[in-house]
Amino acid sequence: MSWLRTHTCGELTIENKGKEVVLNGWVSKRRDLGGLIFIDLRDRYGITQIVFDETNSALHSMAEDLRSEYVIGVRGKVINRSDETVNPDMKTGELEVEVSELKVYSKAQTPPFEIKDDLKTNEETRLKYRYLDLRRAELQKNLILRSEVYHTIRNFYHDRKFTEVETPVLMKSTPEGARDYLVPSRVNAGKFFALPQSPQTYKQLLMVSGFDRYFQIVKCFRDEDLRADRQPEFTQVDVEMSFVDEEVIYTEHEALMANIWKDHLGVELKTPFPRMSYDDAMKTYGSDKPDLRFDVEIHDISDDVAESGFKIFNSTVDKGGRVLSITVPGEGSMGRGALDRLTDKVTSETGAAGMIFMKLNEGEITCSVGKFLDDETMKNMAETSGAKEGDLVLILAGPTPDVYKQMGGLRLIIGNQFDLIDRDQTKFLWVTDFPLVEWSKEDLRYHALHHPFTSPKEEDLDKLESDPKSVKARAYDLVLNGNEIGGGSIRIHTPELQQQMFSLLGIDEEEAEEKFGFLLDAFKYGAPPHGGIALGLDRIVMLMSGAGSLRDVIAFPKNQKAQSPMDSSPSEVSEEQLKELHISLRKTANN
Amino acid sequence: MSWLRTHTCGELTIENKGKEVVLNGWVSKRRDLGGLIFIDLRDRYGITQIVFDETNSALHSMAEDLRSEYVIGVRGKVINRSDETVNPDMKTGELEVEVSELKVYSKAQTPPFEIKDDLKTNEETRLKYRYLDLRRAELQKNLILRSEVYHTIRNFYHDRKFTEVETPVLMKSTPEGARDYLVPSRVNAGKFFALPQSPQTYKQLLMVSGFDRYFQIVKCFRDEDLRADRQPEFTQVDVEMSFVDEEVIYTEHEALMANIWKDHLGVELKTPFPRMSYDDAMKTYGSDKPDLRFDVEIHDISDDVAESGFKIFNSTVDKGGRVLSITVPGEGSMGRGALDRLTDKVTSETGAAGMIFMKLNEGEITCSVGKFLDDETMKNMAETSGAKEGDLVLILAGPTPDVYKQMGGLRLIIGNQFDLIDRDQTKFLWVTDFPLVEWSKEDLRYHALHHPFTSPKEEDLDKLESDPKSVKARAYDLVLNGNEIGGGSIRIHTPELQQQMFSLLGIDEEEAEEKFGFLLDAFKYGAPPHGGIALGLDRIVMLMSGAGSLRDVIAFPKNQKAQSPMDSSPSEVSEEQLKELHISLRKTANN
């Protein structure tokens, strides 16, 4: 007789009463009770209670050997649970399966940690036994959500006539921005492929080919030093469209997000999403990805203090810096100790040199540098900061743009510390009008703020050589609750402007030809105006699921040393393999 | 006024007459006719004729500058074509757009080859200008078909509750079979990741985790010497299921193929597909992927000739080899010259030492080694070969299994040469009951015929040590028209059997632990019985589209030297990059 399951463990209801069924699954819990053995049999779909009675003693004694995580099959009849064991919260809660036959597929050792949700086990152990960690309902839920989100995304683009195209994983190394992962070629001695940091050039070439609308959910790779929210390989929803402007990209992707949120979180998003220029975001929130779930804003009190008696304020303003404040509502009575701890946190996390505070209590204003300031100045500072009786004002002074970024960091610290963030809100935002380039003090040249293929705004073209810093890009980021979840731009599509852009970035003609000659060539044969976007899928699913880490929405992630503790990769390889690839290890290598 | 298109170039019909429209696209063809300028404006969706008259002389003179492949936008009014220019075969064939405004987005140089279907340009040039080659209708059609096939496949699995999971691209190097592509680690000096040859171990771990049904369309990589139908990176539909047997996998994937063929080729496939054991396929067709679109079969005439006067036949049979024949219907009058050419082709392509032939003409049997054979023997040979008056019989003799493979090659040669293959047929076939292992003369050890995770048949378990060659595997291949388009197996799911299998393959315990310890460990914590399949997506789309090469269904393929002529990758990288990766080029490298 077949041992193929007739039902999953999440499927039976009391409607099936009397039916003979076959179930397969894992032993989740076992209770022995007055000669009866009850087992919660678990699979991905749910849990069904099975019961062994004493009438068949051979079977009963087999059941006595069953331990947690054994994999078994059972044949049996669906019966009512006894009244006191009915669980109305479970789909299968009214029934149990009275087992007549048992098959043990696999025994199981005691796992190194229990398969349960509120796990305290350290992450390295969880990663080593990833296949057990993935049995936990929480991770299963995350990965199934991820699978469903893929489906919604792909249907969305398919319905809109986008063509899904796979671009190469083995491509040309053109390091610009992050480091490439390299792949030595065996057939072509001494040469290397790179893994894509993004399929940027390919998707633009597809537009030159006339594909018109392209999308792909694609792995990308950056060999960067890892932070908590980075992985060496990550997944991007990659999109490019021809003959469009920014508005089309915004509208389409607001609709995509609305679909995803509706289908999987039951949330109706309000569209269109608000927009904010990069300059406004930096000035008001000290960030190019402001978290709008709380409305604390940055105030510029430079004018109030430029002529004050406090040297640091004066000299900051004199040197072109700014004095900025933020008001924490209702925290005007914070004690000295708490303020010192807050100051330490702010200076260490944001890099600010120091923090000044001001309290509005019982009609009086006190300030940590009050002895240098007159009452009128302090009153003006408080007023500009929008501070009211009972509030705390925090002040940073320094050169721009650093002081804005420090203030942005401070804003998030107080948002979290004083629970100002409404975590039930979903705040999407387009950040627009980014600068085209920024000056790199290390490299002594301009870097593209997005990438070298981003089009400058047409009205700024005449400043490209005379005043590059003031040129705005046709670039945009999609921000969700303070996280950048996507970014894109309208691209350059003529060889002349692309060459001009390379020059501006200090890439001379020879280098441009060697690295990007194929793109410049492609533009010579009739390129349509085009633009696109790339969305960070891992991060989107992380934010949707409320997971604490990208690692909780990736099936087999790397740890923060870019290693997989499960299979001990990366690992040493044989001399023979290296020889075939025409490479050797450096003697200086620390191995 | 907006220049966003109101319609694509494949969308307008005469119903839109009188409407003002904006179209964008490429200049495909231009005809100047009595002061009028006609242009075929092309985009992915179709072609619309646009016309410039002389009433607006500035516009007319702009239009005179338009050349092939310029990218333009036009605003104009939909009007009737003149009767003599109506094209009833085109959706847009009754109308033209009378242009009132023109915008030139990009000029175009004369492309290195014309954008048309019957292209004679050599492949290297086509790959160098891939973005132009991809403008051709044929390649656009192939890639759009590919995109649609992804969609059907994903919906199929989604509807059946499969979870789509992405597995890592940076994984552990466990070379077994083909060569790994390696990726040096910067953070972990002297260590390497490998790119996946397939996500085999990961998908099995997902089963151990309880995901139950997994699928993914995923890039895989093999660093092999390239043949015409191989690419360094290829795309696989990867599937794994728990608690199933072979029948479930067959049924599901017959349904998948039926869906694909119906949706995209309008063909109703007959299911279930026929099945054939590996032994039968080898004996009858000399191939483990027989092309059943023609029914020529191999006959074993060893018994007829074992005692004949011809030494080669006798000694072949004595040494355990076989004498095999194939009958070519109606070719009994083939001349000596044609037979010599056929013999040359067969010996050079199949490795056969020589070919013997026999003709049945005018009631007589003649044979190329007839002087060694009596009439009775020849009559028996003809009869066993199923040959009739007017037929040609071709004979190979040699050791097994080589002679069967040579015969399989011969069968395809005559199938093609005499046009015996019915190319309108679609012949799916499951090949089953593969041997578990084969002996490698080079390595002097057994190799897994599929891979080391394939389960032996339960009834053969006792022969695993005593007679490994006779053990059959629970493995299967899906064959279409003589092409292997997929393969899979029911897997081993206990650590004991897996360890036994590793031993059989000459992988000692230490090596097994180092390479696959995580999988052996995983099996210790409760692994379900599971199995799966991997389908070659590139090849499936190639066969569906009738493309002549995998390169015609991949957007940016590599050439046969594993290079991309477009961007000249792989390429040299900087000493700085190598240093960061702790590797150096070997002096012996040919660079």
XYZ file of N, CA and C in Angstrom, chain A residues 4-5 24 26 44-45 69 71 105-110 131-132 134-135 140 143 146-148 150-151 154-155 158 161 163-170 172-173 175 179 181-184 186 188-193 202 205 208-212 219 221 223-225 233 235 243 493 518 521-522 524-529 555-556 558 561-563 566-567 569-571 573 575 577-586 591, chain B residues 4-5 24 26 44-45 69 71 105-110 131-132 134-135 140 143 146-148 150-151 154-155 158 161 163-170 172-173 175 179 181-184 186 188-193 202 205 207-212 219 221 223-225 233 235 243 493 518 521-522 524-529 555-556 558 561-563 566-567 569-571 573 575 577-580 582-586 591:
606
model
N 2.486 7.391 0.197
C 2.349 8.802 -0.178
C 1.293 9.446 0.704
N 1.534 10.624 1.180
C 0.573 11.244 2.072
C -0.723 11.535 1.332
N 2.661 12.461 6.721
C 4.121 12.429 6.897
C 4.561 13.677 7.642
N 7.358 15.541 10.938
C 8.344 15.488 12.003
C 7.638 15.363 13.360
N 5.409 21.638 7.068
C 5.381 23.059 6.741
C 3.989 23.640 6.838
N 2.968 22.787 6.687
C 1.611 23.301 6.564
C 0.861 23.363 7.891
N 11.839 15.299 16.424
C 12.473 15.493 15.110
C 12.669 14.202 14.322
N 11.496 11.628 11.661
C 10.606 11.806 10.508
C 9.835 10.511 10.304
N 10.970 7.037 8.857
C 11.858 7.352 7.735
C 13.258 7.662 8.220
N 13.365 8.460 9.292
C 14.679 8.869 9.797
C 14.597 9.073 11.288
N 15.614 8.592 11.962
C 15.755 8.942 13.372
C 16.445 10.290 13.473
N 16.458 10.848 14.669
C 17.097 12.153 14.827
C 17.819 12.228 16.153
N 19.029 12.732 16.093
C 19.736 13.065 17.335
C 19.045 14.263 17.970
N 19.345 14.494 19.241
C 18.825 15.690 19.890
C 19.459 16.907 19.228
N 20.058 24.458 8.637
C 18.938 23.602 8.221
C 17.987 23.328 9.380
N 18.471 23.430 10.621
C 17.576 23.292 11.781
C 16.908 24.628 12.102
N 16.147 26.818 10.070
C 15.101 27.017 9.049
C 13.846 26.198 9.319
N 13.895 25.296 10.300
C 12.665 24.592 10.686
C 11.761 25.463 11.542
N 10.516 30.084 8.499
C 9.681 29.521 7.438
C 8.722 30.576 6.916
N 10.579 33.148 4.737
C 10.962 32.684 3.402
C 9.740 32.412 2.520
N 8.719 35.734 1.355
C 9.638 36.139 0.298
C 9.237 35.496 -1.040
N 8.914 34.223 -0.985
C 8.488 33.508 -2.183
C 7.225 34.139 -2.768
N 6.294 34.515 -1.904
C 5.050 35.128 -2.381
C 5.304 36.518 -2.962
N 8.079 37.505 -4.461
C 8.595 37.296 -5.829
C 7.432 37.202 -6.808
N 6.469 36.382 -6.401
C 5.350 36.078 -7.295
C 4.566 37.345 -7.647
N 6.740 39.570 -9.977
C 6.879 39.107 -11.359
C 5.570 39.239 -12.125
N 4.458 38.928 -11.454
C 3.173 39.096 -12.129
C 2.919 40.553 -12.474
N 5.004 41.320 -15.486
C 4.516 40.561 -16.636
C 3.219 41.170 -17.175
N 3.754 43.957 -19.506
C 4.512 43.703 -20.739
C 6.019 43.919 -20.593
N 9.696 42.485 -20.299
C 10.359 41.241 -20.655
C 11.375 40.916 -19.566
N 11.290 39.679 -19.062
C 12.271 39.245 -18.064
C 13.490 38.700 -18.815
N 14.634 39.268 -18.551
C 15.856 38.846 -19.243
C 16.925 38.556 -18.199
N 17.600 37.407 -18.357
C 18.730 37.095 -17.488
C 20.007 37.694 -18.062
N 20.717 38.418 -17.237
C 21.990 39.017 -17.657
C 23.128 38.177 -17.071
N 24.330 38.274 -17.641
C 25.421 37.392 -17.218
C 25.866 37.603 -15.761
N 26.282 36.520 -15.162
C 26.914 36.590 -13.838
C 28.431 36.737 -14.008
N 28.943 36.157 -15.079
C 30.366 36.319 -15.372
C 30.500 37.500 -16.323
N 32.494 41.685 -17.064
C 33.763 42.401 -17.088
C 33.973 43.148 -15.773
N 35.206 43.139 -15.305
C 35.517 43.897 -14.095
C 35.715 45.369 -14.442
N 35.766 48.076 -11.820
C 35.559 48.559 -10.447
C 35.335 50.073 -10.439
N 34.139 47.196 -4.441
C 35.071 46.209 -4.989
C 34.336 45.101 -5.716
N 33.933 41.175 -6.891
C 34.375 39.793 -6.723
C 34.919 39.316 -8.068
N 36.091 38.696 -8.066
C 36.721 38.273 -9.314
C 36.673 36.761 -9.470
N 36.659 36.316 -10.722
C 36.645 34.891 -11.057
C 37.741 34.642 -12.090
N 38.815 33.960 -11.704
C 39.890 33.717 -12.666
C 39.426 32.795 -13.795
N 40.161 29.993 -16.602
C 41.085 28.904 -16.879
C 41.489 28.927 -18.352
N 41.305 31.420 -20.462
C 41.974 32.647 -20.861
C 42.955 33.045 -19.757
N 44.154 32.492 -19.853
C 45.135 32.599 -18.768
C 45.414 34.049 -18.391
N 45.428 34.294 -17.079
C 45.788 35.627 -16.587
C 44.641 36.614 -16.635
N 43.472 36.150 -17.073
C 42.333 37.064 -17.169
C 41.226 36.671 -16.188
N 40.361 37.623 -15.921
C 39.361 37.462 -14.859
C 38.000 37.966 -15.300
N 36.972 37.263 -14.859
C 35.627 37.818 -14.889
C 35.375 38.519 -13.559
N 24.227 46.078 -18.778
C 23.424 45.160 -19.590
C 22.002 45.668 -19.781
N 21.999 48.274 -22.323
C 22.163 47.713 -23.668
C 20.866 47.079 -24.178
N 19.008 49.769 -25.686
C 19.560 50.065 -27.005
C 19.071 49.023 -28.029
N 18.865 47.791 -27.560
C 18.365 46.719 -28.428
C 16.877 46.837 -28.707
N 16.210 47.715 -27.976
C 14.785 47.907 -28.224
C 13.862 47.075 -27.363
N 14.377 46.496 -26.260
C 13.484 45.660 -25.453
C 12.439 46.466 -24.693
N 12.688 47.795 -24.594
C 11.628 48.708 -24.165
C 11.290 48.645 -22.687
N 20.664 38.315 -8.545
C 21.704 38.386 -7.520
C 22.780 39.382 -7.930
N 26.530 41.430 -6.305
C 27.660 41.081 -5.446
C 28.503 42.319 -5.171
N 32.005 43.230 -2.816
C 33.006 42.775 -1.855
C 33.355 43.921 -0.922
N 32.426 44.222 -0.026
C 32.639 45.309 0.913
C 32.822 44.746 2.310
N 33.387 45.566 3.186
C 33.434 45.141 4.572
C 32.005 45.151 5.091
N 26.347 38.761 -1.202
C 25.430 38.649 -2.327
C 24.055 39.078 -1.867
N 19.923 40.494 -3.380
C 18.975 40.323 -4.481
C 18.313 41.641 -4.822
N 11.892 55.424 -23.313
C 10.926 56.473 -23.660
C 10.064 56.860 -22.463
N 22.013 58.950 -22.645
C 21.854 58.038 -23.785
C 22.581 58.504 -25.047
N 32.203 49.534 -25.054
C 31.036 48.890 -25.666
C 29.752 49.685 -25.459
N 30.035 52.777 -27.667
C 29.760 52.317 -29.028
C 28.268 52.105 -29.246
N 27.649 51.424 -28.291
C 26.221 51.115 -28.429
C 25.405 52.391 -28.624
N 26.194 54.899 -30.137
C 26.401 55.490 -31.465
C 25.437 54.935 -32.509
N 24.741 53.853 -32.155
C 23.867 53.206 -33.147
C 22.392 53.414 -32.843
N 22.058 54.526 -32.150
C 20.657 54.811 -31.937
C 20.149 54.306 -30.600
N 20.350 55.113 -29.547
C 19.909 54.717 -28.208
C 18.673 55.517 -27.829
N 17.662 54.849 -27.297
C 16.472 55.577 -26.861
C 16.730 56.239 -25.512
N 16.029 57.321 -25.228
C 16.084 57.822 -23.844
C 15.530 56.742 -22.933
N 17.848 32.496 2.827
C 17.868 31.093 3.248
C 19.222 30.685 3.823
N 20.291 30.995 3.087
C 21.619 30.588 3.529
C 22.553 31.794 3.491
N 25.550 34.638 4.714
C 26.905 34.619 5.249
C 26.909 35.364 6.595
N 31.733 37.900 8.816
C 33.060 37.749 8.223
C 32.947 37.182 6.806
N 31.789 37.278 6.200
C 31.569 36.757 4.842
C 31.860 35.261 4.759
N 31.531 34.547 5.825
C 31.718 33.094 5.833
C 30.374 32.394 6.011
N 28.089 26.934 8.137
C 27.513 25.616 7.895
C 28.468 24.732 7.102
N 28.944 25.226 5.981
C 29.805 24.391 5.141
C 31.258 24.858 5.170
N 32.649 27.547 4.208
C 33.155 28.261 3.040
C 33.314 29.730 3.395
N 34.244 30.486 2.781
C 35.194 29.989 1.785
C 36.177 29.014 2.430
N 36.776 28.195 1.572
C 37.689 27.197 2.099
C 38.920 27.111 1.209
N 41.479 25.504 -1.395
C 41.271 24.655 -2.565
C 42.607 24.019 -2.925
N 46.010 22.776 -4.840
C 47.038 23.379 -5.668
C 46.730 23.136 -7.154
N 43.790 22.921 -8.534
C 42.774 23.871 -8.992
C 43.388 25.234 -9.294
N 44.270 25.692 -8.385
C 44.905 27.000 -8.577
C 45.754 27.019 -9.838
N 46.474 25.932 -10.047
C 47.360 25.831 -11.202
C 46.568 25.937 -12.500
N 45.443 25.230 -12.526
C 44.596 25.296 -13.724
C 44.115 26.713 -13.990
N 43.985 27.488 -12.929
C 43.479 28.860 -13.079
C 44.606 29.868 -13.241
N 45.849 29.377 -13.298
C 47.020 30.228 -13.547
C 47.260 31.234 -12.441
N 46.851 30.885 -11.233
C 47.106 31.789 -10.112
C 47.796 31.025 -8.985
N 48.429 31.784 -8.098
C 48.977 31.179 -6.889
C 48.674 32.087 -5.713
N 48.775 31.505 -4.529
C 48.550 32.318 -3.331
C 49.773 33.179 -3.081
N 49.566 34.379 -2.619
C 50.691 35.230 -2.244
C 51.315 34.717 -0.964
N 47.823 32.928 5.743
C 47.164 31.610 5.745
C 48.174 30.491 5.948
N 5.843 61.769 -24.129
C 5.581 60.362 -23.797
C 4.699 59.767 -24.881
N 4.999 58.555 -25.305
C 4.205 57.974 -26.379
C 2.778 57.724 -25.912
N 7.144 56.666 -30.520
C 8.607 56.664 -30.403
C 9.147 55.398 -31.032
N 12.494 53.430 -33.710
C 13.681 53.445 -34.565
C 13.266 53.585 -36.029
N 9.636 47.389 -30.324
C 9.486 45.968 -30.002
C 8.119 45.429 -30.393
N 7.120 46.326 -30.442
C 5.749 45.867 -30.589
C 5.287 45.805 -32.038
N 17.995 53.506 -38.182
C 18.333 53.306 -36.765
C 18.399 54.599 -35.946
N 16.810 57.210 -33.566
C 15.703 57.071 -32.616
C 14.941 58.396 -32.576
N 15.872 61.814 -30.919
C 16.502 61.480 -29.632
C 17.973 61.126 -29.823
N 18.261 60.326 -30.868
C 19.640 59.874 -31.087
C 19.853 59.669 -32.573
N 21.002 60.102 -33.024
C 21.416 59.761 -34.380
C 22.068 58.391 -34.345
N 22.293 57.814 -35.516
C 22.910 56.491 -35.555
C 23.891 56.413 -36.713
N 25.046 55.853 -36.399
C 25.968 55.499 -37.473
C 25.383 54.324 -38.240
N 25.922 54.084 -39.424
C 25.510 52.897 -40.175
C 25.960 51.662 -39.400
N 24.176 44.123 -28.909
C 23.031 45.018 -28.728
C 22.337 45.307 -30.060
N 23.064 45.179 -31.181
C 22.425 45.342 -32.496
C 21.798 44.026 -32.963
N 20.565 41.862 -31.123
C 19.332 41.697 -30.340
C 18.182 42.560 -30.869
N 18.460 43.469 -31.821
C 17.356 44.219 -32.431
C 16.622 43.373 -33.460
N 14.633 38.788 -30.736
C 13.623 39.383 -29.852
C 12.531 38.354 -29.544
N 13.835 35.739 -27.042
C 13.958 36.195 -25.654
C 12.593 36.503 -25.041
N 11.260 33.210 -24.110
C 11.937 32.783 -22.881
C 11.298 33.444 -21.667
N 11.031 34.724 -21.766
C 10.400 35.459 -20.669
C 9.018 34.873 -20.349
N 8.278 34.527 -21.384
C 6.942 33.953 -21.176
C 7.036 32.557 -20.563
N 9.421 31.484 -18.525
C 9.658 31.684 -17.082
C 8.326 31.824 -16.361
N 7.470 32.664 -16.956
C 6.210 33.010 -16.302
C 5.331 31.763 -16.107
N 6.931 29.465 -13.398
C 6.791 29.953 -12.030
C 5.354 29.856 -11.547
N 4.411 30.193 -12.423
C 3.017 30.080 -12.023
C 2.640 28.629 -11.730
N 4.065 27.804 -8.350
C 3.375 28.589 -7.332
C 1.984 28.020 -7.064
N 1.956 25.224 -4.686
C 2.455 25.472 -3.325
C 3.946 25.199 -3.159
N 7.651 26.519 -2.726
C 8.267 27.741 -2.234
C 9.484 28.039 -3.096
N 9.543 29.252 -3.609
C 10.721 29.671 -4.377
C 11.775 30.176 -3.400
N 12.934 29.566 -3.417
C 14.004 29.956 -2.489
C 15.267 30.218 -3.297
N 15.941 31.326 -2.998
C 17.232 31.593 -3.622
C 18.339 30.960 -2.792
N 19.182 30.215 -3.478
C 20.323 29.587 -2.811
C 21.580 30.384 -3.155
N 22.643 30.223 -2.369
C 23.824 31.086 -2.558
C 24.538 30.851 -3.892
N 25.108 31.938 -4.407
C 25.997 31.842 -5.571
C 27.435 31.637 -5.094
N 27.741 32.203 -3.942
C 29.071 32.003 -3.364
C 28.984 30.824 -2.407
N 30.638 26.566 -1.299
C 31.857 25.810 -1.027
C 32.310 25.053 -2.280
N 33.607 25.021 -2.499
C 34.134 24.250 -3.620
C 34.216 22.777 -3.249
N 34.707 20.054 -5.845
C 34.776 19.569 -7.218
C 34.504 18.068 -7.278
N 34.625 20.976 -13.370
C 35.452 21.942 -12.642
C 34.610 23.074 -12.084
N 34.123 26.997 -10.974
C 34.628 28.367 -11.056
C 34.908 28.828 -9.634
N 36.066 29.405 -9.393
C 36.439 29.816 -8.043
C 36.419 31.335 -7.896
N 36.171 31.779 -6.669
C 36.138 33.201 -6.340
C 36.997 33.424 -5.105
N 38.165 34.053 -5.286
C 39.022 34.264 -4.117
C 38.376 35.198 -3.096
N 38.611 38.000 -0.193
C 39.502 39.053 0.264
C 39.612 39.036 1.789
N 38.939 36.534 3.829
C 39.477 35.276 4.344
C 40.646 34.848 3.454
N 41.817 35.375 3.784
C 42.986 35.230 2.911
C 43.283 33.775 2.592
N 43.571 33.502 1.313
C 43.959 32.169 0.898
C 42.792 31.227 0.712
N 41.578 31.721 0.914
C 40.398 30.860 0.782
C 39.536 31.295 -0.401
N 38.711 30.362 -0.845
C 37.954 30.558 -2.077
C 36.516 30.099 -1.916
N 35.616 30.839 -2.563
C 34.279 30.333 -2.809
C 34.274 29.641 -4.160
N 22.066 22.460 -1.308
C 21.155 23.403 -0.667
C 19.707 22.946 -0.761
N 19.102 20.354 1.720
C 19.009 20.907 3.072
C 17.652 21.571 3.307
N 14.932 20.544 2.162
C 14.011 19.453 2.495
C 14.190 19.046 3.963
N 15.451 18.969 4.399
C 15.721 18.664 5.810
C 15.070 19.722 6.709
N 15.024 20.959 6.203
C 14.389 22.043 6.970
C 12.875 21.964 6.948
N 12.324 21.102 6.077
C 10.880 20.969 6.041
C 10.177 21.831 5.017
N 10.905 22.384 4.047
C 10.220 23.248 3.077
C 9.325 22.461 2.129
N 9.548 21.150 2.069
C 8.569 20.250 1.450
C 8.552 20.302 -0.081
N 20.891 30.287 -11.993
C 22.109 30.185 -12.799
C 23.054 29.155 -12.181
N 26.982 26.979 -13.038
C 28.263 27.286 -13.676
C 29.114 26.034 -13.766
N 32.989 24.989 -15.388
C 34.177 25.413 -16.116
C 34.668 24.242 -16.967
N 33.939 23.979 -18.048
C 34.302 22.875 -18.922
C 34.776 23.428 -20.255
N 35.481 22.601 -21.005
C 35.816 23.003 -22.345
C 34.529 23.047 -23.139
N 27.913 29.623 -18.102
C 26.795 29.776 -17.166
C 25.511 29.392 -17.887
N 21.130 28.109 -17.235
C 19.984 28.323 -16.344
C 19.220 27.025 -16.142
N 8.777 13.537 0.663
C 7.722 12.518 0.801
C 7.108 12.149 -0.560
N 18.721 9.718 1.993
C 18.352 10.631 3.084
C 18.800 10.145 4.460
N 28.522 18.783 6.429
C 27.286 19.483 6.808
C 26.051 18.706 6.347
N 25.771 15.631 8.544
C 25.239 16.106 9.827
C 23.739 16.355 9.738
N 23.357 17.049 8.685
C 21.939 17.408 8.539
C 21.054 16.159 8.563
N 21.457 13.651 10.179
C 21.371 13.073 11.522
C 20.231 13.643 12.353
N 19.648 14.762 11.871
C 18.624 15.430 12.677
C 17.226 15.266 12.096
N 17.022 14.171 11.331
C 15.668 13.925 10.831
C 15.470 14.443 9.427
N 15.836 13.605 8.442
C 15.677 14.013 7.043
C 14.526 13.238 6.427
N 13.668 13.930 5.708
C 12.558 13.240 5.049
C 13.058 12.555 3.775
N 12.406 11.499 3.334
C 12.716 11.007 1.990
C 12.378 12.117 0.991
N 20.585 36.149 -23.707
C 20.733 37.558 -24.101
C 22.190 37.913 -24.396
N 23.087 37.572 -23.454
C 24.486 37.940 -23.623
C 25.355 36.712 -23.408
N 28.446 33.766 -24.024
C 29.881 33.758 -24.291
C 30.129 33.002 -25.603
N 35.223 30.302 -26.816
C 36.411 30.410 -25.962
C 36.038 30.974 -24.591
N 34.777 30.941 -24.251
C 34.293 31.459 -22.970
C 34.604 32.937 -22.800
N 34.520 33.649 -23.899
C 34.750 35.098 -23.853
C 33.497 35.842 -24.312
N 31.872 41.366 -26.839
C 31.305 42.711 -26.711
C 32.108 43.576 -25.752
N 32.328 43.059 -24.541
C 33.022 43.871 -23.540
C 34.435 43.356 -23.287
N 35.522 40.622 -22.069
C 35.764 39.897 -20.820
C 35.925 38.414 -21.148
N 36.698 37.638 -20.372
C 37.427 38.107 -19.196
C 38.565 39.043 -19.604
N 39.022 39.846 -18.658
C 40.052 40.826 -18.988
C 41.076 40.875 -17.864
N 43.130 42.370 -14.792
C 42.716 43.238 -13.692
C 43.969 43.841 -13.075
N 46.947 44.981 -10.511
C 47.773 44.356 -9.488
C 47.180 44.615 -8.096
N 44.030 44.925 -7.321
C 42.905 44.002 -7.090
C 43.419 42.617 -6.685
N 44.443 42.127 -7.402
C 44.979 40.800 -7.091
C 45.548 40.760 -5.680
N 46.252 41.840 -5.337
C 46.891 41.918 -4.018
C 45.844 41.841 -2.910
N 44.774 42.560 -3.088
C 43.705 42.540 -2.085
C 43.128 41.137 -1.926
N 44.890 38.422 -2.279
C 45.951 37.518 -1.800
C 46.372 36.503 -2.858
N 46.212 36.863 -4.112
C 46.657 35.947 -5.166
C 47.596 36.685 -6.126
N 48.364 35.913 -6.870
C 49.162 36.503 -7.940
C 49.079 35.591 -9.153
N 49.421 36.145 -10.312
C 49.431 35.345 -11.525
C 50.649 34.452 -11.509
N 50.502 33.238 -12.006
C 51.652 32.357 -12.136
C 52.540 32.856 -13.253
N 50.592 34.763 -20.507
C 49.986 36.101 -20.605
C 51.032 37.194 -20.587
